[in-house]
Amino acid sequence: MAEKPQTREEAIARLLEINRQIRATYRAAPRLNRLAVQLLIANLVVWPILGLLLAFGG
């Protein structure tokens, strides 16, 4: 597990980088695999974002 970002700016920068990687992956995925990609995005992104919101007090 990656270390926690120390500041809100670091957290935002990390989320933007993750978002960039996800968009690149989504564009590269064949149409039939897009649902699988969306489910993967839900697991990889939604939970860490919720964790960061809780960590920084929402």
Short mmCIF file of N, CA and C in Angstrom, two decimals, residues 7-36:
data_model
loop_
_atom_site.label_atom_id
_atom_site.label_comp_id
_atom_site.label_asym_id
_atom_site.label_seq_id
_atom_site.Cartn_x
_atom_site.Cartn_y
_atom_site.Cartn_z
N THR A 7 -0.13 16.09 2.50
CA THR A 7 -0.91 17.31 2.39
C THR A 7 -2.08 17.10 1.44
N ARG A 8 -3.02 17.99 1.50
CA ARG A 8 -4.17 17.93 0.58
C ARG A 8 -3.70 18.06 -0.87
N GLU A 9 -2.69 18.90 -1.11
CA GLU A 9 -2.18 19.08 -2.47
C GLU A 9 -1.60 17.77 -3.01
N GLU A 10 -0.85 17.05 -2.16
CA GLU A 10 -0.29 15.77 -2.59
C GLU A 10 -1.40 14.78 -2.89
N ALA A 11 -2.44 14.78 -2.08
CA ALA A 11 -3.57 13.87 -2.31
C ALA A 11 -4.24 14.19 -3.64
N ILE A 12 -4.45 15.46 -3.91
CA ILE A 12 -5.09 15.87 -5.17
C ILE A 12 -4.21 15.50 -6.36
N ALA A 13 -2.91 15.73 -6.25
CA ALA A 13 -1.99 15.39 -7.33
C ALA A 13 -2.03 13.88 -7.61
N ARG A 14 -2.07 13.10 -6.53
CA ARG A 14 -2.11 11.64 -6.70
C ARG A 14 -3.41 11.22 -7.38
N LEU A 15 -4.53 11.82 -6.99
CA LEU A 15 -5.81 11.48 -7.62
C LEU A 15 -5.81 11.86 -9.10
N LEU A 16 -5.23 13.01 -9.44
CA LEU A 16 -5.19 13.42 -10.84
C LEU A 16 -4.35 12.46 -11.66
N GLU A 17 -3.24 11.98 -11.11
CA GLU A 17 -2.39 11.02 -11.81
C GLU A 17 -3.14 9.69 -12.01
N ILE A 18 -3.82 9.23 -10.97
CA ILE A 18 -4.61 8.00 -11.09
C ILE A 18 -5.68 8.16 -12.17
N ASN A 19 -6.35 9.32 -12.16
CA ASN A 19 -7.40 9.58 -13.15
C ASN A 19 -6.83 9.57 -14.57
N ARG A 20 -5.64 10.14 -14.76
CA ARG A 20 -5.01 10.15 -16.08
C ARG A 20 -4.73 8.72 -16.55
N GLN A 21 -4.21 7.89 -15.66
CA GLN A 21 -3.91 6.50 -16.01
C GLN A 21 -5.18 5.73 -16.36
N ILE A 22 -6.24 5.99 -15.60
CA ILE A 22 -7.50 5.29 -15.85
C ILE A 22 -8.07 5.67 -17.21
N ARG A 23 -8.03 6.96 -17.54
CA ARG A 23 -8.56 7.39 -18.84
C ARG A 23 -7.77 6.75 -19.97
N ALA A 24 -6.45 6.64 -19.82
CA ALA A 24 -5.63 6.00 -20.85
C ALA A 24 -6.00 4.52 -20.97
N THR A 25 -6.20 3.85 -19.86
CA THR A 25 -6.59 2.44 -19.87
C THR A 25 -7.95 2.26 -20.52
N TYR A 26 -8.89 3.14 -20.17
CA TYR A 26 -10.25 3.04 -20.71
C TYR A 26 -10.26 3.22 -22.22
N ARG A 27 -9.49 4.18 -22.72
CA ARG A 27 -9.43 4.41 -24.17
C ARG A 27 -8.83 3.21 -24.89
N ALA A 28 -7.88 2.53 -24.24
CA ALA A 28 -7.20 1.42 -24.88
C ALA A 28 -8.02 0.13 -24.83
N ALA A 29 -9.02 0.07 -23.97
CA ALA A 29 -9.78 -1.17 -23.78
C ALA A 29 -10.75 -1.40 -24.94
N PRO A 30 -10.83 -2.63 -25.42
CA PRO A 30 -11.85 -2.96 -26.43
C PRO A 30 -13.25 -2.75 -25.86
N ARG A 31 -14.21 -2.52 -26.74
CA ARG A 31 -15.58 -2.24 -26.29
C ARG A 31 -16.13 -3.33 -25.37
N LEU A 32 -15.86 -4.59 -25.70
CA LEU A 32 -16.43 -5.68 -24.90
C LEU A 32 -15.87 -5.72 -23.49
N ASN A 33 -14.69 -5.13 -23.30
CA ASN A 33 -14.07 -5.17 -21.99
C ASN A 33 -14.35 -3.91 -21.18
N ARG A 34 -15.11 -2.99 -21.73
CA ARG A 34 -15.31 -1.72 -21.03
C ARG A 34 -16.06 -1.88 -19.72
N LEU A 35 -17.02 -2.82 -19.66
CA LEU A 35 -17.72 -3.04 -18.40
C LEU A 35 -16.74 -3.51 -17.34
N ALA A 36 -15.86 -4.43 -17.71
CA ALA A 36 -14.85 -4.91 -16.76
C ALA A 36 -13.96 -3.76 -16.31
#
